[in-house]
mmCIF file of C-alpha atoms and ligand atoms in Angstrom:
data_model
loop_
_atom_site.group_PDB
_atom_site.id
_atom_site.type_symbol
_atom_site.label_atom_id
_atom_site.label_comp_id
_atom_site.label_asym_id
_atom_site.label_seq_id
_atom_site.Cartn_x
_atom_site.Cartn_y
_atom_site.Cartn_z
ATOM 1 C CA MET A 152 -1.377 -89.792 -132.369
ATOM 2 C CA ILE A 153 -2.405 -92.727 -134.631
ATOM 3 C CA LEU A 154 -5.964 -91.976 -133.690
ATOM 4 C CA ASN A 155 -5.498 -88.378 -134.729
ATOM 5 C CA SER A 156 -3.879 -89.146 -138.075
ATOM 6 C CA ARG A 157 -6.605 -91.690 -138.790
ATOM 7 C CA ALA A 158 -9.377 -89.262 -137.920
ATOM 8 C CA LEU A 159 -7.789 -86.590 -140.076
ATOM 9 C CA ALA A 160 -7.323 -89.040 -142.996
ATOM 10 C CA LEU A 161 -10.945 -90.150 -142.690
ATOM 11 C CA LEU A 162 -12.146 -86.571 -142.693
ATOM 12 C CA LEU A 163 -10.038 -85.580 -145.699
ATOM 13 C CA ALA A 164 -10.896 -88.750 -147.649
ATOM 14 C CA LEU A 165 -14.574 -88.195 -146.964
ATOM 15 C CA SER A 166 -14.380 -84.582 -148.160
ATOM 16 C CA ILE A 167 -12.474 -85.570 -151.312
ATOM 17 C CA SER A 168 -14.861 -88.388 -152.198
ATOM 18 C CA VAL A 169 -17.961 -86.260 -151.500
ATOM 19 C CA ILE A 170 -16.615 -83.480 -153.749
ATOM 20 C CA THR A 171 -15.637 -85.964 -156.505
ATOM 21 C CA SER A 172 -19.025 -87.679 -156.347
ATOM 22 C CA ALA A 173 -20.812 -84.322 -156.374
ATOM 23 C CA PHE A 174 -18.973 -83.369 -159.573
ATOM 24 C CA LEU A 175 -19.612 -86.789 -161.156
ATOM 25 C CA SER A 176 -23.332 -86.564 -160.314
ATOM 26 C CA LEU A 177 -23.504 -83.483 -162.552
ATOM 27 C CA LEU A 178 -22.845 -85.749 -165.582
ATOM 28 C CA PRO A 179 -26.284 -86.638 -167.097
ATOM 29 C CA SER A 180 -25.277 -90.154 -168.199
ATOM 30 C CA ILE A 181 -23.834 -91.407 -164.893
ATOM 31 C CA SER A 182 -25.667 -94.198 -163.104
ATOM 32 C CA THR A 183 -26.157 -94.526 -159.330
ATOM 33 C CA THR A 184 -24.006 -97.669 -159.261
ATOM 34 C CA ALA A 185 -21.155 -95.856 -160.988
ATOM 35 C CA LEU A 186 -21.537 -93.017 -158.500
ATOM 36 C CA ILE A 187 -21.355 -95.400 -155.536
ATOM 37 C CA VAL A 188 -18.337 -97.201 -157.027
ATOM 38 C CA SER A 189 -16.534 -93.916 -157.743
ATOM 39 C CA PHE A 190 -17.347 -92.683 -154.217
ATOM 40 C CA ALA A 191 -15.957 -95.870 -152.711
ATOM 41 C CA LEU A 192 -12.867 -95.798 -154.903
ATOM 42 C CA SER A 193 -12.065 -92.138 -154.332
ATOM 43 C CA PHE A 194 -12.729 -92.521 -150.601
ATOM 44 C CA SER A 195 -10.443 -95.516 -150.123
ATOM 45 C CA SER A 196 -7.658 -94.249 -152.364
ATOM 46 C CA SER A 197 -7.604 -90.770 -150.822
ATOM 47 C CA TYR A 198 -7.843 -92.290 -147.351
ATOM 48 C CA ILE A 199 -4.794 -94.474 -147.971
ATOM 49 C CA LEU A 200 -2.893 -91.615 -149.568
ATOM 50 C CA VAL A 201 -3.663 -89.063 -146.897
ATOM 51 C CA ARG A 202 -2.966 -91.560 -144.157
ATOM 52 C CA LEU A 203 0.402 -92.451 -145.637
ATOM 53 C CA VAL A 204 1.365 -88.812 -146.044
ATOM 54 C CA LEU A 205 0.312 -87.961 -142.494
ATOM 55 C CA GLU A 206 1.884 -90.987 -140.876
ATOM 56 C CA PHE A 207 5.167 -91.086 -142.690
ATOM 57 C CA ILE A 208 5.899 -87.479 -143.335
ATOM 58 C CA PHE A 209 3.989 -85.145 -141.134
ATOM 59 C CA PHE A 210 3.282 -87.081 -137.935
ATOM 60 C CA LYS A 211 6.556 -88.987 -138.046
ATOM 61 C CA GLU A 212 8.369 -85.698 -138.129
ATOM 62 C CA ILE A 213 6.324 -84.355 -135.248
ATOM 63 C CA THR A 214 6.961 -87.519 -133.246
ATOM 64 C CA SER A 215 10.689 -87.241 -133.701
ATOM 65 C CA ILE A 216 10.628 -83.552 -132.679
ATOM 66 C CA TYR A 217 8.609 -84.454 -129.621
ATOM 67 C CA GLU A 218 10.972 -87.273 -128.707
ATOM 68 C CA ALA A 219 13.952 -84.952 -129.053
ATOM 69 C CA LEU A 220 12.270 -82.464 -126.738
ATOM 70 C CA ASP A 221 11.527 -85.248 -124.305
ATOM 71 C CA LYS A 222 15.164 -86.241 -124.246
ATOM 72 C CA ILE A 223 16.312 -82.682 -123.581
ATOM 73 C CA ARG A 224 13.825 -82.306 -120.781
ATOM 74 C CA SER A 225 14.646 -85.554 -119.051
ATOM 75 C CA GLU A 226 18.380 -84.908 -119.266
ATOM 76 C CA GLU A 227 17.870 -81.675 -117.382
ATOM 77 C CA LEU A 228 15.554 -83.358 -114.951
ATOM 78 C CA SER A 229 13.098 -80.547 -115.469
ATOM 79 C CA PRO A 230 9.518 -81.113 -114.488
ATOM 80 C CA ILE A 231 7.938 -82.872 -117.382
ATOM 81 C CA LEU A 232 4.447 -82.004 -118.392
ATOM 82 C CA SER A 233 1.851 -84.722 -118.612
ATOM 83 C CA ARG A 234 2.175 -86.472 -121.893
ATOM 84 C CA SER A 235 -0.676 -88.692 -122.738
ATOM 85 C CA ARG A 236 0.303 -88.409 -126.351
ATOM 86 C CA ASN A 237 -2.616 -90.334 -127.745
ATOM 87 C CA ALA A 238 -5.166 -88.032 -126.305
ATOM 88 C CA VAL A 239 -3.605 -84.679 -127.110
ATOM 89 C CA ASN A 240 -3.002 -82.872 -130.316
ATOM 90 C CA PRO A 241 0.689 -83.420 -131.203
ATOM 91 C CA LEU A 242 1.181 -79.814 -132.200
ATOM 92 C CA ARG A 243 -0.113 -78.677 -128.843
ATOM 93 C CA LEU A 244 2.203 -81.195 -127.182
ATOM 94 C CA ILE A 245 5.183 -79.709 -129.003
ATOM 95 C CA ASN A 246 4.099 -76.277 -127.954
ATOM 96 C CA LYS A 247 3.820 -77.376 -124.373
ATOM 97 C CA GLY A 248 7.207 -79.069 -124.606
ATOM 98 C CA ILE A 249 8.871 -75.929 -125.914
ATOM 99 C CA GLU A 250 7.099 -73.839 -123.310
ATOM 100 C CA SER A 251 8.254 -76.070 -120.455
ATOM 101 C CA TYR A 252 11.794 -76.113 -121.850
ATOM 102 C CA ALA A 253 11.815 -72.325 -122.075
ATOM 103 C CA ARG A 254 10.451 -72.033 -118.553
ATOM 104 C CA THR A 255 13.171 -74.348 -117.214
ATOM 105 C CA LYS A 256 15.837 -72.311 -118.969
ATOM 106 C CA GLN A 257 14.384 -69.083 -117.617
ATOM 107 C CA ARG A 258 14.409 -70.481 -114.084
ATOM 108 C CA GLU A 259 18.007 -71.596 -114.478
ATOM 109 C CA ILE A 260 19.059 -68.172 -115.721
ATOM 110 C CA ALA A 261 17.327 -66.535 -112.740
ATOM 111 C CA GLU A 262 19.077 -68.958 -110.346
ATOM 112 C CA LEU A 263 22.465 -68.294 -111.957
ATOM 113 C CA LYS A 264 21.925 -64.544 -111.693
ATOM 114 C CA GLU A 265 20.992 -64.927 -108.039
ATOM 115 C CA MET A 266 24.087 -67.031 -107.375
ATOM 116 C CA GLU A 267 26.258 -64.496 -109.143
ATOM 117 C CA ALA A 268 24.813 -61.654 -107.046
ATOM 118 C CA PHE A 269 25.317 -63.772 -103.909
ATOM 119 C CA ARG A 270 28.937 -64.473 -104.888
ATOM 120 C CA ARG A 271 29.658 -60.807 -105.556
ATOM 121 C CA GLU A 272 28.067 -59.758 -102.280
ATOM 122 C CA PHE A 273 30.000 -62.469 -100.426
ATOM 123 C CA ILE A 274 33.329 -61.332 -101.877
ATOM 124 C CA ALA A 275 32.532 -57.707 -101.025
ATOM 125 C CA ASP A 276 31.603 -58.682 -97.441
ATOM 126 C CA VAL A 277 34.682 -60.853 -96.988
ATOM 127 C CA SER A 278 37.034 -58.180 -98.333
ATOM 128 C CA HIS A 279 35.468 -55.614 -96.039
ATOM 129 C CA GLU A 280 35.744 -57.865 -92.991
ATOM 130 C CA LEU A 281 39.344 -58.853 -93.773
ATOM 131 C CA LYS A 282 40.335 -55.245 -94.260
ATOM 132 C CA THR A 283 39.595 -54.221 -90.659
ATOM 133 C CA PRO A 284 42.051 -56.515 -88.804
ATOM 134 C CA ILE A 285 44.678 -56.315 -91.573
ATOM 135 C CA PHE A 286 44.669 -52.498 -91.607
ATOM 136 C CA ALA A 287 44.793 -52.377 -87.815
ATOM 137 C CA ALA A 288 47.776 -54.764 -87.589
ATOM 138 C CA GLN A 289 49.471 -52.973 -90.484
ATOM 139 C CA GLY A 290 49.034 -49.608 -88.716
ATOM 140 C CA PHE A 291 50.617 -50.851 -85.461
ATOM 141 C CA VAL A 292 53.549 -52.489 -87.240
ATOM 142 C CA HIS A 293 54.264 -49.385 -89.324
ATOM 143 C CA THR A 294 54.078 -47.124 -86.279
ATOM 144 C CA LEU A 295 56.605 -49.389 -84.581
ATOM 145 C CA LEU A 296 58.885 -49.311 -87.617
ATOM 146 C CA ASP A 297 58.581 -45.541 -87.755
ATOM 147 C CA GLY A 298 60.284 -45.283 -84.373
ATOM 148 C CA ALA A 299 57.820 -46.340 -81.707
ATOM 149 C CA VAL A 300 59.813 -49.558 -81.361
ATOM 150 C CA GLU A 301 62.439 -47.656 -79.364
ATOM 151 C CA ASP A 302 60.024 -47.003 -76.517
ATOM 152 C CA LYS A 303 59.651 -50.266 -74.609
ATOM 153 C CA LYS A 304 56.232 -49.428 -73.165
ATOM 154 C CA VAL A 305 54.769 -48.340 -76.503
ATOM 155 C CA ARG A 306 56.411 -51.307 -78.226
ATOM 156 C CA THR A 307 54.759 -53.893 -75.976
ATOM 157 C CA LYS A 308 51.410 -52.109 -76.189
ATOM 158 C CA PHE A 309 51.471 -51.905 -79.994
ATOM 159 C CA LEU A 310 52.706 -55.458 -80.448
ATOM 160 C CA LYS A 311 49.883 -56.697 -78.225
ATOM 161 C CA LYS A 312 47.368 -54.748 -80.295
ATOM 162 C CA ALA A 313 48.794 -56.064 -83.559
ATOM 163 C CA ALA A 314 48.681 -59.615 -82.158
ATOM 164 C CA LYS A 315 45.043 -59.132 -81.121
ATOM 165 C CA SER A 316 44.122 -57.978 -84.641
ATOM 166 C CA LEU A 317 45.890 -60.975 -86.154
ATOM 167 C CA ASP A 318 44.150 -63.346 -83.723
ATOM 168 C CA GLY A 319 40.854 -61.817 -84.861
ATOM 169 C CA LEU A 320 41.903 -62.357 -88.458
ATOM 170 C CA ASP A 321 42.666 -65.993 -87.701
ATOM 171 C CA ILE A 322 39.218 -66.542 -86.152
ATOM 172 C CA LEU A 323 37.580 -64.789 -89.109
ATOM 173 C CA VAL A 324 39.378 -66.961 -91.653
ATOM 174 C CA GLN A 325 38.495 -70.117 -89.706
ATOM 175 C CA ASP A 326 34.829 -69.079 -89.537
ATOM 176 C CA LEU A 327 34.813 -68.250 -93.235
ATOM 177 C CA LEU A 328 36.250 -71.634 -94.031
ATOM 178 C CA THR A 329 33.618 -73.360 -91.901
ATOM 179 C CA ILE A 330 30.804 -71.375 -93.541
ATOM 180 C CA SER A 331 32.026 -72.053 -97.056
ATOM 181 C CA GLN A 332 32.510 -75.767 -96.345
ATOM 182 C CA MET A 333 29.033 -75.960 -94.891
ATOM 183 C CA GLU A 334 27.473 -74.140 -97.802
ATOM 184 C CA THR A 335 29.152 -76.431 -100.314
ATOM 185 C CA GLY A 336 28.188 -79.468 -98.258
ATOM 186 C CA GLU A 337 31.811 -80.468 -97.635
ATOM 187 C CA ILE A 338 31.278 -80.781 -93.911
ATOM 188 C CA LYS A 339 29.307 -83.837 -92.983
ATOM 189 C CA MET A 340 27.849 -84.332 -89.544
ATOM 190 C CA HIS A 341 29.150 -87.283 -87.529
ATOM 191 C CA PRO A 342 26.456 -88.117 -85.019
ATOM 192 C CA GLU A 343 27.336 -89.942 -81.821
ATOM 193 C CA ASP A 344 25.690 -90.407 -78.442
ATOM 194 C CA PHE A 345 27.067 -88.025 -75.833
ATOM 195 C CA ASN A 346 26.150 -86.436 -72.542
ATOM 196 C CA ILE A 347 25.079 -82.900 -73.408
ATOM 197 C CA GLU A 348 25.344 -81.594 -69.852
ATOM 198 C CA GLU A 349 28.960 -82.764 -69.620
ATOM 199 C CA MET A 350 29.743 -81.235 -73.018
ATOM 200 C CA ILE A 351 28.280 -77.880 -71.961
ATOM 201 C CA LYS A 352 30.414 -77.964 -68.806
ATOM 202 C CA GLU A 353 33.450 -78.155 -71.076
ATOM 203 C CA VAL A 354 32.205 -75.196 -73.087
ATOM 204 C CA LEU A 355 31.766 -73.240 -69.869
ATOM 205 C CA ASP A 356 35.320 -74.075 -68.756
ATOM 206 C CA GLN A 357 36.507 -72.649 -72.044
ATOM 207 C CA VAL A 358 34.540 -69.365 -71.824
ATOM 208 C CA ASP A 359 35.013 -68.958 -68.085
ATOM 209 C CA GLY A 360 37.723 -66.308 -68.484
ATOM 210 C CA LYS A 361 35.489 -64.137 -70.677
ATOM 211 C CA ALA A 362 32.570 -64.456 -68.277
ATOM 212 C CA GLU A 363 34.725 -63.594 -65.284
ATOM 213 C CA LYS A 364 36.113 -60.530 -67.006
ATOM 214 C CA ARG A 365 32.604 -59.202 -67.549
ATOM 215 C CA GLU A 366 31.406 -60.468 -64.180
ATOM 216 C CA ILE A 367 28.773 -62.611 -65.837
ATOM 217 C CA ASP A 368 27.250 -65.396 -63.840
ATOM 218 C CA ILE A 369 26.579 -68.548 -65.866
ATOM 219 C CA GLU A 370 23.977 -70.969 -64.574
ATOM 220 C CA LEU A 371 23.747 -74.464 -66.010
ATOM 221 C CA GLN A 372 20.721 -76.509 -65.030
ATOM 222 C CA HIS A 373 21.831 -79.595 -63.139
ATOM 223 C CA LEU A 374 20.157 -82.801 -64.200
ATOM 224 C CA ASP A 375 19.631 -85.757 -61.891
ATOM 225 C CA VAL A 376 19.728 -88.247 -64.729
ATOM 226 C CA PRO A 377 22.309 -88.278 -67.513
ATOM 227 C CA LEU A 378 20.988 -86.611 -70.659
ATOM 228 C CA TYR A 379 22.360 -88.085 -73.887
ATOM 229 C CA VAL A 380 21.826 -86.684 -77.347
ATOM 230 C CA LEU A 381 22.583 -88.119 -80.783
ATOM 231 C CA ALA A 382 24.506 -85.369 -82.578
ATOM 232 C CA ASP A 383 27.901 -84.278 -83.881
ATOM 233 C CA TYR A 384 29.857 -83.539 -80.704
ATOM 234 C CA GLN A 385 32.317 -81.057 -82.228
ATOM 235 C CA ARG A 386 29.627 -79.129 -84.095
ATOM 236 C CA ILE A 387 27.225 -78.875 -81.167
ATOM 237 C CA TYR A 388 30.194 -77.795 -79.047
ATOM 238 C CA GLN A 389 30.675 -74.997 -81.576
ATOM 239 C CA VAL A 390 26.955 -74.087 -81.430
ATOM 240 C CA MET A 391 27.033 -73.879 -77.642
ATOM 241 C CA THR A 392 30.301 -71.913 -77.643
ATOM 242 C CA ASN A 393 28.822 -69.350 -80.026
ATOM 243 C CA LEU A 394 25.528 -69.002 -78.157
ATOM 244 C CA VAL A 395 27.089 -68.766 -74.710
ATOM 245 C CA THR A 396 29.805 -66.372 -75.937
ATOM 246 C CA ASN A 397 27.099 -64.139 -77.433
ATOM 247 C CA GLY A 398 25.187 -64.326 -74.150
ATOM 248 C CA ILE A 399 28.306 -63.074 -72.350
ATOM 249 C CA LYS A 400 29.226 -60.475 -74.998
ATOM 250 C CA TYR A 401 25.797 -58.908 -75.259
ATOM 251 C CA SER A 402 25.027 -58.869 -71.521
ATOM 252 C CA LYS A 403 25.594 -55.915 -69.280
ATOM 253 C CA LYS A 404 28.400 -56.267 -66.790
ATOM 254 C CA GLY A 405 27.230 -58.407 -63.877
ATOM 255 C CA GLY A 406 24.514 -60.103 -65.937
ATOM 256 C CA THR A 407 23.401 -63.717 -65.999
ATOM 257 C CA VAL A 408 23.357 -66.365 -68.709
ATOM 258 C CA LYS A 409 21.180 -69.400 -68.065
ATOM 259 C CA ILE A 410 21.379 -72.743 -69.837
ATOM 260 C CA PHE A 411 18.545 -75.173 -69.327
ATOM 261 C CA PHE A 412 16.813 -78.131 -70.954
ATOM 262 C CA GLU A 413 13.347 -79.349 -71.769
ATOM 263 C CA GLN A 414 12.852 -83.029 -72.505
ATOM 264 C CA GLU A 415 10.208 -84.616 -74.672
ATOM 265 C CA ASP A 416 9.750 -88.230 -75.752
ATOM 266 C CA GLU A 417 12.422 -88.269 -78.434
ATOM 267 C CA HIS A 418 13.983 -84.816 -78.258
ATOM 268 C CA VAL A 419 15.591 -82.399 -75.904
ATOM 269 C CA THR A 420 15.481 -78.628 -76.310
ATOM 270 C CA VAL A 421 18.531 -76.686 -75.155
ATOM 271 C CA PHE A 422 17.969 -73.059 -74.126
ATOM 272 C CA VAL A 423 20.532 -70.282 -73.719
ATOM 273 C CA GLN A 424 19.009 -67.233 -72.126
ATOM 274 C CA ASP A 425 20.497 -63.887 -71.158
ATOM 275 C CA LYS A 426 19.219 -60.670 -69.668
ATOM 276 C CA GLY A 427 21.372 -58.537 -71.899
ATOM 277 C CA LEU A 428 20.925 -55.908 -74.586
ATOM 278 C CA GLY A 429 18.296 -57.853 -76.515
ATOM 279 C CA ILE A 430 17.713 -57.583 -80.248
ATOM 280 C CA PRO A 431 15.417 -55.015 -81.882
ATOM 281 C CA GLU A 432 12.395 -56.561 -83.582
ATOM 282 C CA GLU A 433 13.410 -55.353 -87.038
ATOM 283 C CA ASP A 434 16.791 -57.142 -86.766
ATOM 284 C CA ILE A 435 15.636 -60.495 -85.418
ATOM 285 C CA GLY A 436 14.939 -61.975 -88.843
ATOM 286 C CA ARG A 437 18.406 -61.073 -90.072
ATOM 287 C CA ILE A 438 20.813 -62.020 -87.278
ATOM 288 C CA PHE A 439 21.424 -65.467 -88.809
ATOM 289 C CA GLU A 440 22.682 -63.958 -92.061
ATOM 290 C CA ARG A 441 26.429 -63.971 -92.396
ATOM 291 C CA PHE A 442 28.131 -60.710 -91.333
ATOM 292 C CA TYR A 443 24.858 -59.247 -90.079
ATOM 293 C CA ARG A 444 25.297 -57.251 -86.918
ATOM 294 C CA VAL A 445 22.535 -55.420 -85.156
ATOM 295 C CA ASP A 446 24.106 -52.074 -84.593
ATOM 296 C CA LYS A 447 27.747 -51.750 -85.477
ATOM 297 C CA SER A 448 28.369 -49.251 -82.680
ATOM 298 C CA ARG A 449 27.125 -51.497 -79.871
ATOM 299 C CA ASN A 450 29.258 -54.362 -81.184
ATOM 300 C CA LYS A 451 32.413 -52.276 -81.035
ATOM 301 C CA GLY A 452 35.169 -53.959 -79.085
ATOM 302 C CA LYS A 453 33.139 -57.157 -78.686
ATOM 303 C CA GLY A 454 35.373 -58.906 -81.173
ATOM 304 C CA GLY A 455 32.797 -60.889 -83.134
ATOM 305 C CA THR A 456 33.103 -61.916 -86.751
ATOM 306 C CA GLY A 457 29.393 -61.633 -87.521
ATOM 307 C CA LEU A 458 29.491 -65.257 -88.642
ATOM 308 C CA GLY A 459 28.744 -67.027 -85.347
ATOM 309 C CA LEU A 460 24.967 -67.314 -85.675
ATOM 310 C CA SER A 461 25.198 -68.128 -89.366
ATOM 311 C CA ILE A 462 27.441 -71.085 -88.469
ATOM 312 C CA VAL A 463 25.017 -72.094 -85.704
ATOM 313 C CA LYS A 464 22.155 -72.071 -88.224
ATOM 314 C CA HIS A 465 24.062 -74.237 -90.706
ATOM 315 C CA ILE A 466 25.139 -76.760 -88.069
ATOM 316 C CA LEU A 467 21.620 -77.184 -86.762
ATOM 317 C CA GLU A 468 20.226 -77.532 -90.250
ATOM 318 C CA GLY A 469 22.774 -80.325 -90.691
ATOM 319 C CA HIS A 470 21.057 -81.990 -87.712
ATOM 320 C CA ASP A 471 17.582 -81.545 -89.261
ATOM 321 C CA SER A 472 16.957 -78.989 -86.564
ATOM 322 C CA LYS A 473 16.835 -75.217 -86.411
ATOM 323 C CA ILE A 474 17.862 -72.355 -84.186
ATOM 324 C CA GLU A 475 15.082 -70.256 -82.729
ATOM 325 C CA VAL A 476 15.133 -66.959 -80.899
ATOM 326 C CA GLU A 477 12.980 -64.722 -78.807
ATOM 327 C CA SER A 478 14.327 -61.359 -77.782
ATOM 328 C CA GLU A 479 13.315 -57.982 -76.524
ATOM 329 C CA GLU A 480 15.512 -54.947 -76.670
ATOM 330 C CA GLY A 481 16.730 -53.965 -73.225
ATOM 331 C CA VAL A 482 15.249 -57.114 -71.655
ATOM 332 C CA GLY A 483 17.302 -59.994 -73.060
ATOM 333 C CA SER A 484 17.389 -62.868 -75.513
ATOM 334 C CA LYS A 485 16.572 -66.541 -75.503
ATOM 335 C CA PHE A 486 17.991 -68.891 -78.137
ATOM 336 C CA TRP A 487 17.014 -72.553 -78.363
ATOM 337 C CA PHE A 488 17.284 -75.658 -80.519
ATOM 338 C CA LYS A 489 16.162 -79.266 -80.478
ATOM 339 C CA LEU A 490 18.318 -82.376 -80.654
ATOM 340 C CA ARG A 491 17.413 -86.038 -80.864
ATOM 341 C CA LEU A 492 17.801 -87.926 -77.612
ATOM 342 C CA GLY A 493 20.654 -90.414 -77.611
ATOM 343 C CA LYS A 494 21.225 -93.763 -75.925
ATOM 344 C CA VAL A 495 22.496 -93.622 -72.365
ATOM 345 C CA PRO A 496 25.360 -96.139 -72.045
ATOM 346 C CA GLU A 497 25.079 -99.028 -69.618
ATOM 347 C CA TYR A 498 27.793 -97.759 -67.276
ATOM 348 C CA GLU A 499 25.896 -94.471 -66.709
ATOM 349 C CA LEU A 500 22.757 -96.427 -65.824
ATOM 350 C CA LEU A 501 24.752 -98.602 -63.418
ATOM 351 C CA ASN A 502 26.234 -95.512 -61.776
ATOM 352 C CA GLU A 503 22.740 -94.198 -61.279
ATOM 353 C CA ASP A 504 21.629 -97.408 -59.583
ATOM 354 C CA ASP A 505 24.639 -97.161 -57.266
ATOM 355 C CA ASP A 506 23.572 -93.627 -56.258
HETATM 356 P P1 ADP B 839 28.996 -61.582 -83.798
HETATM 357 O O1 ADP B 839 30.270 -62.215 -84.101
HETATM 358 O O2 ADP B 839 28.909 -60.153 -84.223
HETATM 359 O O3 ADP B 839 28.553 -61.794 -82.392
HETATM 360 P P2 ADP B 839 26.844 -63.379 -84.528
HETATM 361 O O4 ADP B 839 26.536 -63.989 -85.841
HETATM 362 O O5 ADP B 839 27.164 -64.290 -83.406
HETATM 363 O O6 ADP B 839 27.974 -62.325 -84.791
HETATM 364 O O7 ADP B 839 25.616 -62.499 -84.108
HETATM 365 C C1 ADP B 839 25.034 -61.597 -85.027
HETATM 366 C C2 ADP B 839 24.516 -60.378 -84.305
HETATM 367 O O8 ADP B 839 23.356 -60.722 -83.545
HETATM 368 C C3 ADP B 839 25.486 -59.810 -83.307
HETATM 369 O O9 ADP B 839 26.374 -58.908 -83.919
HETATM 370 C C4 ADP B 839 24.594 -59.125 -82.298
HETATM 371 O O10 ADP B 839 24.294 -57.823 -82.753
HETATM 372 C C5 ADP B 839 23.328 -59.966 -82.337
HETATM 373 N N1 ADP B 839 23.281 -60.929 -81.205
HETATM 374 C C6 ADP B 839 23.666 -62.220 -81.221
HETATM 375 N N2 ADP B 839 23.449 -62.801 -80.028
HETATM 376 C C7 ADP B 839 22.940 -61.870 -79.228
HETATM 377 C C8 ADP B 839 22.500 -61.839 -77.868
HETATM 378 N N3 ADP B 839 22.561 -62.910 -77.070
HETATM 379 N N4 ADP B 839 22.011 -60.668 -77.386
HETATM 380 C C9 ADP B 839 21.921 -59.591 -78.161
HETATM 381 N N5 ADP B 839 22.312 -59.527 -79.455
HETATM 382 C C10 ADP B 839 22.809 -60.653 -79.992
#
């Protein structure tokens, strides 16, 4: 900047003194010495004057504008353009500053609009999903109040149906809470070392009733050595429950769900594979979105909230991992994810030696 003001002052002073000397040289009586002296005087005085004006009025002002812009930009942590002030024209720097500021603002407005659209869509989805179980339960209760309560058989049947709808509502609200807490970062992962095979056995005990009802055979790969992972036990339990439950839900009666592992140096991959309905190619990219269901009609009576895979995705992202899928309609689906291997405790190693 100083360099620029100096160059400009030099240029202006030179022009002024050349013009003054040119005029003076027109006088017939003027000597060469007087011309040189007047050139030197006009050059130095105009140089000082111009320099002072530029430095203290013009450039000072520009510097303060630029500094103000700088402050605004750094406060917003926006990407700051390169600012080798000495080398660049200050006016161009201001222009660039304003441009970058405007671009940041534009980006923020676009993000806010996107968030607003997301919020509106979320509220619409939630209201729609809540409506189904509430309306169903409401219908059964009103029918009972309208007289059906007198008939013992109808009463029990309708109360059971109302209870089922309310149970569904409870699961939906819990899932919604989990999703919203995960999206706002409220849920933190608490990694610990645990035996993944043992944990999956517990999941299978829990879903056993569902599998039996649909005559689904669940096969869990048996491992000769204990397999420990470093992960959040509760959350991975949830992931496995969702994947295995889906495997059961979307399998034909009498189908099979297989769970197996693949170990690498530092990771283990857990697979959940079924030979069920499969997922059409055009839906695969969307099944992890909240409330996305492949084909509403085929999901009828399966009791899902449409949030299971979205929760799975969030949990695995919280483990710096991701959920992957391969599926073919009518053939089956395979879901898998990686986890970091954990430390096998001493007592497990001792047990092994005993064997
Ligand atoms: P839902 O509660 O409806 O099961 P999810 O988020 O768990 O919701 O799954 C989203 C959709 O992906 C399901 O509605 C289903 O259409 C499809 N899907 C999930 N898992 C499977 C699977 N193993 N086989 C076939 N389709 C599946």
